DNA sequence: GAGCACTGC
């Protein structure tokens, strides 16, 4: 083993110790004062500067390819800016190489391994974190998981003490910040794809801006698309209001895309889209097409229509129209079918016939998450499904809305990745200029923030309303979140995090679910609640193929527990386990094995967190009692999501919000009980409540007395029903009703259980 | 009597 002059105990502040430069390519490097010339010499060395081992044969080959990236030519400029500034905003267009190269430049200058620290680079998506880490490990000629690693949920590919370059999801870094608010293990933090404005990135920006003031040794790089750079420069002007963070700009390496607009607005964008695809197929040069639509049904429908019409064209004119394949793409497709987008276009039908063409019909997944090479034509109708949150009725829903200019630009760019392309926008140029918003609203303005507010509290943010957000959420949204967390006893009346809230924040769950999981040992059903919570955390497990709906519904009925959908979910998971994860069993029962497998993963992760807090895993033998206990535990988390049946038409009214809702058709209840608890409120063709279980009104009064205090209700059937129950209860017990206090037993730590474990 | 844009912990 070669001599390593660096030790972790002593931060290097001066030039590194003397060592012949042939043996130590980093000889003479002054941390954060490194020049491009030094880095380039070190890169050309036969010895890997970080492992001190000889470079592998392919290293130089990869290096030659890296040198052709636009960002490589600006290494000197970047390093100077990195030396002279604490925070840099960087703009790098597609193909600039920023995600792979900038973190490496930072490593060469920052030398995190000499200080026992790391450089972090966040990504909004897991696959990106993994694949970029792999690429960079290859470029740096190290084994993935050693010097270069990644960290995503369920998978930590890093080695403490060895890894100094870590790619990770933004959510993962946020989690780490909850346990170490100063993020001391990082010398530089790079937030990549900041323009995507995910919830996690937005919160991280606020935290890191503040952290940079406390930690003068921390360096920060914000990487974004062009349009947002100014906003971030201004936001990160920590040196003074008139001193925006410096901008480092790198051109992209893409091909020009010619953009076309329609002359008149299109009344039916799906019809127009299909027409445009067929027009391209008839009249344009060979090259694949990408069409953006809004959802699964629309996509499957359009694929069928395009296929029919294209076959017609081929039959009418086989000498000039080639074969066409139409491939749907959306996230709920099984991975194997998603892979089809990488198939090549069909060959000509005869040796000298017209060439074939591939059409991918996709949701927004192809805008950011997946890149398809070989796309030359993009058809952009200008719509996508977007999440909107209405704090007044506390409902998140999906709405087909016009996209932003930034989004339209991103879509068009998909046509120019391999050669010059064309983008057909199915709206007028005037509408593009005047009607489309510049940017898509960041997620923080469109979401229920219950989770986020709890995280912020755990992160030590005292004043949530005046936190330095890049874009501040609506006060009403924050109030809704604070209210919920206060009712759940995660925050006290002054908005301070309670000990219970601190534990809740550690579970990667919605606060309601975290709460019911933590109190579940008191009802002797934590084993079951853990399963239910895991099942609620994964995508729908029920498959319902269009041509086998009846069979699928029958299979589902076999697994249904009539007392409630939550119990049905538990039953499905247990049956899956009893059938030893059998694929055939899943298939026979129209269940998604992928989702069930995911639920098992989530369950194991949550169980580890439970163990850390010594929350017991217990169960009840008698099934009837067990089911009742489970329903009581559900009330402790979801008492704010209760609906009361009103009138004879099977309509329900949500408690307090007084929204008229119906049971979702997927609901498995055999009757329509007077009181139900629901997991979600969905607004589709009409307002529905989904995943519903019957509860008893006495439980509402007992486990959430503050929320169900009848005096806080407006007059109506719900209030009268509550008063009747209250009266009956007080006659029975002789006291006022609630047995032990305001929010008990769900109000505080499960002290009894903790002690029991502590002594064992 | 109907759906599930997309991520992330």
XYZ file of C-alpha atoms (C1' of nucleotides) in Angstrom:
769
model
C 0.000 0.000 0.000
C 1.352 3.403 -0.903
C 1.972 6.113 1.611
C -0.937 8.407 2.192
C 0.133 11.827 3.398
C -3.378 12.889 4.365
C -4.868 12.235 7.729
C -8.442 12.799 8.717
C -7.662 14.223 12.136
C -5.897 17.319 10.909
C -7.758 19.577 8.523
C -5.400 20.766 5.853
C -5.090 24.495 5.677
C -1.740 24.850 4.016
C -0.108 23.238 1.052
C -0.177 19.466 1.351
C 2.916 17.698 2.711
C 5.832 17.184 0.451
C 5.765 14.058 -1.604
C 7.314 13.477 -5.003
C 4.702 14.518 -7.512
C 5.013 11.301 -9.534
C 3.777 9.433 -6.506
C 1.278 12.013 -5.411
C -0.506 13.776 -8.219
C -2.061 16.152 -5.685
C 1.340 17.363 -4.533
C 1.322 21.100 -3.882
C -2.471 21.402 -4.033
C -3.784 24.140 -1.751
C -7.321 23.221 -0.777
C -9.809 25.528 -2.507
C -6.987 27.380 -4.219
C -6.364 24.735 -6.821
C -5.857 25.810 -10.435
C -7.125 24.149 -13.591
C -3.565 23.536 -14.655
C -2.875 21.573 -11.487
C -6.055 19.543 -11.913
C -5.340 18.751 -15.540
C -1.829 17.588 -14.712
C -3.176 15.395 -11.939
C -5.804 13.971 -14.284
C -3.128 13.047 -16.819
C -1.090 11.244 -14.182
C -0.614 7.503 -14.377
C -1.509 7.306 -10.740
C -5.022 7.837 -9.481
C -4.657 10.855 -7.175
C -7.338 9.615 -4.820
C -6.489 5.917 -4.519
C -2.765 6.159 -5.335
C -3.202 3.116 -7.549
C -2.224 3.088 -11.225
C -5.012 4.111 -13.569
C -6.804 1.364 -15.470
C -6.427 1.189 -19.249
C -9.884 2.653 -19.967
C -9.323 5.674 -17.724
C -7.514 7.682 -20.384
C -10.110 6.799 -22.976
C -12.919 8.096 -20.787
C -10.858 11.179 -19.981
C -10.526 11.994 -23.680
C -14.316 11.890 -24.033
C -14.726 14.115 -20.963
C -12.406 16.705 -22.448
C -14.892 17.229 -25.269
C -17.669 18.293 -22.895
C -18.359 22.051 -22.974
C -17.907 22.352 -19.203
C -14.412 20.919 -19.380
C -13.115 23.920 -21.289
C -14.288 26.193 -18.485
C -12.596 24.372 -15.629
C -10.257 27.273 -14.921
C -13.104 29.774 -14.767
C -15.076 27.493 -12.476
C -12.193 26.807 -10.094
C -11.417 30.508 -9.756
C -15.025 31.245 -8.947
C -15.117 28.330 -6.507
C -12.003 29.661 -4.773
C -13.391 33.149 -4.415
C -17.003 32.516 -3.442
C -18.965 30.604 -0.856
C -22.056 30.169 -3.037
C -22.177 29.822 -6.808
C -25.189 29.568 -9.083
C -24.422 27.564 -12.166
C -26.367 27.226 -15.369
C -25.621 24.343 -17.643
C -27.844 23.362 -20.494
C -28.511 19.806 -21.603
C -25.365 18.073 -22.729
C -22.973 20.443 -20.960
C -21.759 17.673 -18.660
C -22.405 19.639 -15.483
C -23.829 16.807 -13.381
C -20.817 14.564 -13.887
C -17.981 17.101 -14.159
C -18.692 19.906 -11.684
C -18.721 17.601 -8.644
C -15.362 16.214 -9.754
C -13.881 19.691 -10.207
C -15.124 20.462 -6.711
C -13.425 17.347 -5.321
C -10.098 18.294 -6.875
C -10.282 21.763 -5.365
C -11.966 21.015 -2.068
C -10.059 17.774 -1.345
C -12.806 16.548 1.000
C -10.972 13.274 1.686
C -8.198 15.177 3.443
C -10.656 16.562 5.964
C -12.750 13.457 6.500
C -15.592 15.180 4.722
C -17.658 14.643 1.598
C -18.992 16.501 -1.390
C -22.731 15.904 -1.771
C -24.615 16.262 -5.035
C -28.384 15.961 -4.838
C -30.759 14.728 -7.528
C -34.556 14.805 -7.539
C -34.786 11.162 -8.639
C -33.326 7.898 -7.426
C -32.359 6.531 -10.826
C -30.419 9.691 -11.615
C -28.476 9.507 -8.350
C -27.574 5.888 -9.059
C -26.662 6.191 -12.717
C -24.652 9.397 -12.348
C -22.707 7.938 -9.423
C -21.880 4.898 -11.530
C -20.695 7.073 -14.389
C -18.548 9.269 -12.143
C -17.033 6.261 -10.395
C -15.968 5.027 -13.835
C -14.582 8.434 -14.760
C -12.610 8.673 -11.535
C -11.493 5.105 -11.998
C -12.768 3.866 -8.641
C -15.179 1.192 -7.555
C -18.760 2.407 -7.101
C -19.517 2.531 -3.385
C -15.923 3.299 -2.417
C -14.579 6.798 -3.123
C -17.662 7.623 -5.165
C -21.031 6.385 -3.956
C -24.687 7.143 -3.746
C -27.373 7.153 -1.111
C -31.066 6.658 -1.815
C -33.923 5.247 0.238
C -33.414 1.524 0.877
C -29.890 1.639 -0.495
C -26.765 3.218 0.915
C -23.924 2.643 -1.525
C -21.255 4.478 0.427
C -18.401 3.461 2.686
C -17.892 5.656 5.743
C -14.356 6.992 5.784
C -13.765 6.140 2.137
C -16.550 7.838 0.192
C -15.878 11.498 -0.406
C -18.121 12.070 -3.437
C -21.731 11.192 -2.751
C -24.690 11.486 -5.086
C -28.001 11.315 -3.296
C -31.675 12.131 -3.618
C -32.683 15.536 -2.303
C -35.071 13.854 0.128
C -32.211 11.846 1.555
C -30.128 14.936 2.307
C -33.158 16.509 3.949
C -33.510 13.418 6.163
C -29.852 13.684 7.131
C -30.331 17.339 8.018
C -32.998 16.331 10.550
C -30.385 14.478 12.563
C -27.469 16.809 11.818
C -28.771 20.329 11.110
C -25.257 21.589 10.366
C -24.575 18.844 7.828
C -21.045 18.782 9.189
C -19.936 15.823 7.159
C -20.160 17.833 3.949
C -17.569 20.351 2.844
C -19.488 21.286 -0.300
C -23.144 20.759 -1.137
C -24.266 20.805 -4.747
C -27.994 21.038 -5.428
C -28.534 19.798 -8.966
C -31.714 20.327 -11.022
C -32.731 23.098 -8.647
C -35.054 24.503 -11.321
C -37.296 21.485 -10.859
C -38.204 22.978 -7.500
C -39.097 19.756 -5.741
C -40.344 20.163 -2.181
C -37.121 18.726 -0.805
C -34.867 20.974 -2.898
C -36.867 24.043 -1.910
C -36.557 23.252 1.792
C -32.867 22.451 1.368
C -32.276 25.821 -0.283
C -33.797 27.576 2.711
C -31.783 25.513 5.178
C -28.537 25.824 3.287
C -28.818 29.564 2.851
C -29.090 29.846 6.616
C -26.417 27.220 7.202
C -23.942 29.044 4.961
C -24.129 32.000 7.344
C -23.332 29.771 10.318
C -20.733 27.644 8.550
C -18.278 29.846 6.696
C -16.347 26.701 5.705
C -19.294 25.326 3.726
C -19.366 25.855 -0.018
C -22.547 25.625 -2.040
C -23.253 25.182 -5.743
C -26.789 25.575 -7.062
C -27.199 24.079 -10.527
C -30.249 25.016 -12.553
C -31.691 25.709 -15.975
C -31.166 29.132 -17.510
C -34.544 30.682 -16.800
C -34.298 30.386 -13.021
C -30.711 31.455 -12.502
C -31.430 35.073 -11.685
C -33.972 34.162 -9.064
C -31.465 31.894 -7.321
C -28.652 34.452 -7.620
C -30.831 36.982 -5.889
C -32.037 34.536 -3.269
C -28.481 33.535 -2.399
C -27.122 37.078 -2.161
C -25.848 36.439 1.356
C -22.961 38.880 1.003
C -25.473 41.730 0.919
C -28.685 42.632 -0.866
C -26.833 44.255 -3.733
C -24.492 41.342 -4.241
C -26.207 38.481 -6.045
C -24.425 35.124 -5.994
C -22.086 34.871 -8.988
C -23.247 33.017 -12.075
C -21.241 30.381 -13.839
C -22.611 29.617 -17.266
C -21.908 26.736 -19.609
C -23.463 26.327 -23.044
C -25.185 23.071 -23.901
C -24.426 20.715 -26.704
C -27.697 20.079 -28.474
C -29.011 20.396 -31.974
C -31.337 23.154 -33.136
C -35.058 22.465 -32.925
C -37.419 24.267 -35.252
C -40.668 25.202 -33.533
C -44.049 25.364 -35.311
C -47.312 26.738 -33.962
C -50.890 26.313 -35.153
C -52.604 29.241 -36.842
C -55.742 28.876 -34.747
C -56.317 27.394 -31.305
C -57.217 23.680 -31.448
C -60.591 22.882 -29.883
C -59.726 19.199 -29.274
C -56.059 18.701 -28.477
C -56.159 14.893 -28.548
C -57.702 14.846 -31.998
C -55.240 17.490 -33.183
C -52.342 15.526 -31.739
C -53.327 12.348 -33.566
C -53.749 14.295 -36.799
C -50.307 15.870 -36.379
C -48.579 12.562 -35.715
C -50.080 11.106 -38.902
C -49.133 14.212 -40.856
C -45.517 13.823 -39.740
C -45.568 10.165 -40.625
C -46.850 10.903 -44.142
C -44.833 13.954 -44.977
C -41.682 14.254 -42.865
C -38.264 12.668 -43.111
C -37.560 9.489 -41.140
C -37.150 9.971 -37.393
C -39.072 9.009 -34.288
C -41.931 11.011 -32.760
C -42.634 11.873 -29.128
C -46.188 12.969 -28.293
C -47.014 14.407 -24.876
C -50.464 13.667 -23.429
C -51.794 13.889 -19.883
C -52.657 10.433 -18.556
C -52.970 6.694 -18.936
C -56.442 6.550 -20.467
C -55.798 9.326 -22.952
C -52.538 7.679 -23.970
C -53.922 4.162 -24.446
C -56.845 5.573 -26.387
C -54.666 7.634 -28.677
C -52.278 4.750 -29.303
C -55.181 2.634 -30.533
C -56.446 5.403 -32.826
C -53.010 6.235 -34.237
C -52.356 2.577 -34.919
C -55.680 2.138 -36.766
C -55.233 5.205 -38.915
C -51.600 4.473 -39.673
C -52.511 0.951 -40.815
C -55.143 2.514 -43.073
C -52.537 4.817 -44.588
C -50.157 1.952 -45.231
C -52.889 -0.083 -46.913
C -53.920 2.812 -49.124
C -50.415 3.752 -50.153
C -47.880 1.007 -49.338
C -45.274 2.504 -51.665
C -44.893 5.794 -49.811
C -46.028 5.179 -46.214
C -43.886 3.008 -43.950
C -44.964 0.882 -40.978
C -45.554 2.642 -37.661
C -45.409 1.406 -34.078
C -47.043 3.314 -31.269
C -45.662 2.842 -27.746
C -47.436 4.135 -24.623
C -45.357 5.429 -21.720
C -46.472 6.296 -18.186
C -45.135 5.472 -14.750
C -47.634 2.816 -13.709
C -46.626 0.631 -16.652
C -44.531 -2.350 -15.592
C -40.801 -1.708 -16.194
C -40.676 -4.356 -18.896
C -43.240 -2.474 -20.959
C -41.517 0.833 -20.285
C -38.411 -0.666 -21.858
C -40.238 -0.860 -25.190
C -39.565 2.846 -25.767
C -35.951 1.919 -26.448
C -36.846 -0.547 -29.224
C -35.807 0.661 -32.651
C -38.332 1.745 -35.256
C -39.830 -1.076 -37.349
C -37.948 -1.997 -40.538
C -39.434 -1.259 -43.958
C -41.937 -3.871 -45.108
C -39.963 -4.604 -48.231
C -36.266 -4.182 -48.860
C -36.655 -0.921 -50.751
C -39.939 0.173 -49.127
C -40.470 3.332 -47.070
C -38.762 3.237 -43.637
C -40.696 2.543 -40.448
C -41.287 4.970 -37.634
C -41.675 4.789 -33.862
C -44.135 6.987 -31.975
C -43.876 7.250 -28.194
C -47.013 8.621 -26.542
C -46.037 9.721 -23.067
C -46.977 11.623 -19.949
C -44.619 14.174 -18.463
C -42.386 11.270 -17.464
C -40.560 11.808 -20.784
C -40.069 15.488 -19.991
C -37.596 15.003 -17.137
C -37.287 11.428 -15.886
C -36.676 9.470 -19.061
C -34.738 10.409 -22.168
C -35.384 8.595 -25.394
C -32.632 8.809 -27.947
C -33.458 9.201 -31.593
C -36.477 11.475 -31.147
C -36.598 13.980 -33.981
C -40.198 15.208 -33.782
C -42.026 16.379 -30.696
C -45.774 16.993 -30.654
C -46.748 19.223 -27.752
C -50.460 19.905 -27.161
C -49.493 22.113 -24.202
C -51.185 20.321 -21.315
C -50.231 18.154 -18.373
C -51.859 16.882 -15.204
C -50.722 18.980 -12.283
C -51.227 18.617 -8.590
C -53.214 21.409 -6.967
C -53.949 21.839 -3.286
C -56.987 23.524 -1.884
C -56.235 24.345 1.755
C -59.828 25.382 2.435
C -61.109 21.829 2.033
C -57.675 20.209 2.560
C -57.749 18.391 -0.743
C -54.997 17.657 -3.212
C -56.218 16.820 -6.692
C -54.910 16.407 -10.208
C -56.047 18.899 -12.801
C -55.333 18.994 -16.536
C -53.723 22.418 -16.913
C -51.721 24.381 -19.495
C -47.989 23.831 -19.141
C -45.463 26.645 -18.572
C -43.076 28.146 -21.098
C -40.181 26.448 -19.341
C -41.946 23.121 -19.698
C -42.710 23.750 -23.376
C -39.057 24.550 -23.936
C -37.999 21.351 -22.197
C -40.404 19.324 -24.343
C -39.111 20.913 -27.540
C -35.544 20.143 -26.473
C -36.372 16.439 -26.531
C -36.363 16.644 -30.346
C -32.759 17.811 -30.613
C -30.762 15.280 -28.704
C -29.304 13.335 -31.624
C -29.802 15.618 -34.624
C -31.727 18.755 -35.617
C -35.426 18.286 -34.951
C -38.868 19.804 -35.133
C -41.414 20.610 -32.466
C -45.099 21.027 -33.309
C -46.936 23.045 -30.683
C -50.701 22.628 -30.926
C -51.422 26.177 -29.831
C -50.811 29.584 -31.345
C -47.630 31.566 -30.932
C -49.698 34.340 -29.406
C -51.062 31.972 -26.752
C -47.551 30.783 -26.024
C -46.372 34.363 -25.516
C -49.324 35.694 -23.558
C -51.152 32.794 -21.906
C -48.453 30.435 -20.633
C -46.792 31.135 -17.294
C -43.001 31.464 -17.349
C -42.430 28.662 -14.842
C -44.456 25.807 -13.471
C -45.466 26.691 -9.916
C -43.040 25.045 -7.510
C -44.382 22.045 -5.662
C -44.346 23.868 -2.339
C -47.157 26.108 -3.630
C -49.257 23.177 -4.789
C -49.060 20.708 -1.927
C -50.452 19.833 1.431
C -47.559 20.779 3.720
C -48.373 18.730 6.838
C -45.329 16.572 6.278
C -43.054 19.443 5.372
C -44.042 21.518 8.375
C -43.311 18.613 10.704
C -39.925 18.164 9.029
C -39.146 21.848 9.381
C -40.057 21.721 13.056
C -37.721 18.772 13.493
C -35.043 20.705 11.606
C -35.246 23.321 14.323
C -37.031 26.010 12.317
C -38.839 28.035 14.948
C -40.879 30.436 12.891
C -42.417 28.508 10.037
C -44.317 31.467 8.655
C -41.240 33.659 8.363
C -38.852 30.969 7.204
C -36.800 32.212 4.252
C -38.592 30.286 1.490
C -37.562 30.741 -2.130
C -41.314 30.998 -2.687
C -43.434 31.231 0.444
C -46.487 28.960 0.545
C -49.941 30.418 1.148
C -50.406 31.242 4.853
C -53.607 29.222 4.844
C -51.697 26.131 3.718
C -49.265 26.562 6.602
C -52.125 27.133 9.045
C -53.816 23.943 7.874
C -50.622 22.000 8.452
C -50.021 23.546 11.886
C -53.601 22.833 12.871
C -53.373 19.167 11.915
C -50.043 18.718 13.700
C -51.412 20.388 16.800
C -54.460 18.109 16.847
C -52.117 15.136 16.453
C -50.089 16.491 19.400
C -46.945 16.662 17.288
C -46.784 20.393 17.965
C -47.901 22.036 21.197
C -50.169 25.078 21.351
C -47.172 27.378 20.854
C -46.112 25.501 17.745
C -43.162 23.792 19.405
C -42.247 20.250 18.499
C -43.369 17.779 21.173
C -41.385 14.628 22.020
C -44.072 12.684 20.157
C -43.690 14.979 17.152
C -39.945 14.380 17.138
C -40.541 10.644 16.825
C -43.250 11.093 14.216
C -40.886 13.128 12.054
C -38.443 10.235 11.958
C -40.938 8.007 10.169
C -41.061 8.480 6.393
C -44.854 8.720 6.608
C -47.666 11.223 6.606
C -48.137 12.538 10.167
C -51.497 10.802 10.535
C -49.955 7.448 9.766
C -46.907 8.051 11.927
C -49.209 8.913 14.793
C -51.375 5.841 14.501
C -48.316 3.625 14.193
C -46.745 5.071 17.337
C -49.901 4.685 19.457
C -50.831 1.292 18.038
C -49.115 -0.754 20.796
C -51.640 0.713 23.205
C -54.308 -1.066 21.207
C -52.278 -4.260 20.923
C -52.172 -4.143 17.164
C -48.880 -2.485 16.160
C -48.010 -5.507 14.061
C -51.150 -4.966 11.985
C -51.009 -1.179 11.863
C -47.444 -1.467 10.610
C -48.713 -3.595 7.732
C -51.589 -1.238 6.970
C -49.329 1.794 6.986
C -46.890 0.062 4.631
C -49.723 -0.858 2.282
C -51.010 2.717 2.309
C -47.514 3.945 1.380
C -47.239 2.087 -1.920
C -49.129 2.384 -5.202
C -52.426 0.604 -5.657
C -51.967 -3.169 -5.406
C -55.138 -4.038 -7.330
C -54.799 -4.757 -11.030
C -57.832 -4.331 -13.250
C -57.076 -5.080 -16.904
C -59.738 -3.504 -19.153
C -60.806 -6.826 -20.660
C -60.883 -8.734 -17.362
C -62.616 -6.326 -15.043
C -65.189 -8.837 -13.907
C -62.610 -11.480 -13.064
C -60.451 -8.918 -11.267
C -63.397 -7.673 -9.219
C -64.323 -11.232 -8.281
C -60.789 -11.962 -7.155
C -60.810 -8.794 -5.094
C -64.109 -9.736 -3.457
C -62.490 -12.952 -2.223
C -59.910 -10.972 -0.257
C -62.256 -8.247 0.960
C -62.940 -7.759 4.658
C -66.432 -6.236 4.943
C -65.578 -4.108 8.000
C -63.314 -1.845 6.042
C -60.761 -1.341 3.305
C -57.888 -0.930 5.763
C -58.507 -4.447 7.030
C -58.718 -5.665 3.458
C -55.277 -4.201 2.746
C -53.904 -6.022 5.761
C -55.541 -9.237 4.625
C -54.020 -8.922 1.165
C -50.535 -8.391 2.564
C -50.862 -11.311 4.981
C -52.165 -13.575 2.218
C -49.232 -12.529 0.063
C -46.820 -13.470 2.843
C -48.660 -16.751 3.539
C -48.375 -17.598 -0.114
C -44.636 -16.987 0.081
C -44.528 -14.069 -2.367
C -45.726 -16.378 -5.113
C -45.913 -14.691 -8.492
C -48.585 -17.005 -9.768
C -50.711 -16.348 -6.694
C -50.460 -12.586 -7.301
C -51.334 -13.079 -10.932
C -54.328 -15.323 -10.131
C -55.627 -12.754 -7.684
C -55.039 -9.732 -9.932
C -52.517 -8.222 -7.553
C -49.400 -6.263 -8.367
C -46.442 -8.205 -7.059
C -44.252 -5.163 -7.531
C -46.407 -3.084 -5.189
C -46.642 -5.875 -2.615
C -42.890 -6.343 -2.677
C -42.502 -2.617 -2.167
C -44.892 -2.756 0.783
C -42.729 -5.441 2.379
C -39.671 -3.230 1.909
C -41.374 -0.225 3.435
C -42.639 -2.362 6.295
C -39.119 -3.514 7.127
C -37.776 0.022 7.042
C -40.537 1.279 9.330
C -39.983 -1.642 11.662
C -36.352 -0.627 12.067
C -37.420 2.875 13.054
C -39.906 1.390 15.536
C -37.131 -0.683 17.071
C -34.977 2.381 17.467
C -37.660 3.977 19.591
C -38.550 0.727 21.332
C -42.075 0.760 20.026
C -43.312 -2.759 20.609
C -44.589 -5.020 17.868
C -47.668 -6.600 19.421
C -50.862 -8.293 18.309
C -54.207 -9.540 19.615
C -55.183 -13.179 19.307
C -58.946 -12.959 18.960
C -59.709 -11.798 15.434
C -62.889 -9.846 16.181
C -61.153 -7.952 18.962
C -58.083 -7.428 16.842
C -60.132 -5.859 14.081
C -61.830 -3.576 16.562
C -58.503 -2.546 18.066
C -57.153 -1.741 14.637
C -60.130 0.474 13.899
C -59.596 2.302 17.194
C -55.933 2.908 16.337
C -57.016 4.256 12.932
C -59.130 6.838 14.740
C -56.074 8.093 16.661
C -54.378 9.089 13.412
C -57.222 9.870 11.061
C -59.866 11.466 13.278
C -59.770 14.523 11.051
C -60.777 12.373 8.099
C -64.183 11.180 9.206
C -67.429 11.333 7.265
C -70.987 11.005 8.521
C -73.810 9.543 6.464
C -76.521 12.068 5.743
C -79.970 11.393 4.317
C -81.015 8.282 2.474
C -78.995 8.589 -0.697
C -75.793 7.091 0.687
C -74.204 10.496 0.675
C -71.612 11.386 3.256
C -70.618 14.716 4.700
C -67.021 15.153 5.827
C -66.774 16.219 9.442
C -66.203 19.966 9.926
C -65.337 20.673 6.274
C -68.896 19.653 5.315
C -67.999 18.392 1.878
C -70.570 16.137 0.231
C -68.727 12.962 -0.766
C -69.539 9.465 -1.987
C -67.877 6.165 -1.216
C -65.467 5.364 -4.023
C -66.669 2.463 -6.184
C -63.583 0.500 -5.215
C -64.747 0.530 -1.590
C -65.396 -2.911 -0.178
C -67.815 -2.089 2.660
C -70.914 -4.259 2.468
C -73.162 -1.665 4.103
C -73.099 2.122 4.316
C -72.229 2.702 7.979
C -73.203 5.917 9.732
C -69.600 6.893 10.573
C -66.545 6.133 8.457
C -62.889 7.046 8.488
C -61.160 7.521 5.138
C -57.587 7.586 3.913
C -58.032 9.996 1.026
C -60.419 12.420 -0.535
C -60.162 12.280 -4.320
C -61.690 14.716 -6.709
C -62.197 13.029 -10.070
C -65.543 12.919 -11.819
C -67.009 13.878 -8.420
C -65.782 14.007 -4.818
C -65.034 10.524 -3.481
C -63.562 9.131 -0.305
C -61.298 6.170 -0.871
C -59.995 3.423 1.420
C -62.776 3.592 3.959
C -63.429 1.819 7.259
C -66.395 1.883 9.604
C -65.819 3.481 13.023
C -67.977 3.957 16.118
C -68.805 7.473 17.230
C -67.888 6.651 20.859
C -64.289 6.147 19.719
C -64.244 9.578 18.130
C -65.309 11.147 21.421
C -62.921 9.032 23.415
C -59.738 9.293 21.333
C -60.134 12.767 19.826
C -62.312 14.650 22.315
C -60.893 18.047 21.429
C -61.661 17.652 17.762
C -65.091 16.133 18.338
C -66.229 18.601 20.980
C -69.810 19.104 19.721
C -69.757 22.769 20.716
C -67.202 23.379 17.938
C -69.587 21.999 15.281
C -72.003 23.939 13.138
C -75.622 22.894 13.547
C -76.588 19.894 11.489
C -77.116 16.161 11.462
C -73.489 15.444 12.364
C -73.623 17.634 15.450
C -76.962 16.198 16.572
C -75.629 12.669 16.133
C -72.554 13.503 18.205
C -74.665 15.045 20.950
C -76.803 11.915 21.115
C -73.723 9.742 21.527
C -72.269 12.057 24.126
C -75.481 11.930 26.130
C -75.617 8.143 25.982
C -71.987 7.930 27.078
C -72.429 10.218 30.058
C -75.503 8.283 31.209
C -73.523 5.085 31.030
C -70.348 6.178 32.765
C -71.693 8.916 35.002
C -68.963 11.324 34.092
C -68.510 13.801 31.297
C -67.450 11.302 28.687
C -63.796 11.291 27.779
C -62.062 8.928 30.129
C -58.657 10.430 30.445
C -57.924 13.932 29.403
C -58.093 16.060 26.357
C -56.344 14.108 23.710
C -55.578 10.869 25.403
C -54.361 8.250 24.827
C -53.128 9.523 21.560
C -51.659 12.720 22.901
C -48.316 11.708 24.210
C -45.545 9.194 24.132
C -46.496 5.604 24.709
C -44.821 5.879 28.088
C -46.185 2.687 29.535
C -44.886 0.559 26.703
C -41.537 2.292 26.642
C -40.928 1.555 30.270
C -41.918 -2.039 29.836
C -39.283 -2.471 27.165
C -36.691 -0.420 28.957
C -36.673 -2.777 31.900
C -36.397 -5.908 29.829
C -69.916 2.578 -10.371
C -64.302 4.554 -11.340
C -59.040 5.476 -12.112
C -53.432 6.519 -11.281
C -49.208 13.465 -13.713
C -44.504 12.745 -11.433
C -41.145 12.369 -7.621
C -39.174 11.498 -2.654
C -38.326 9.761 2.640
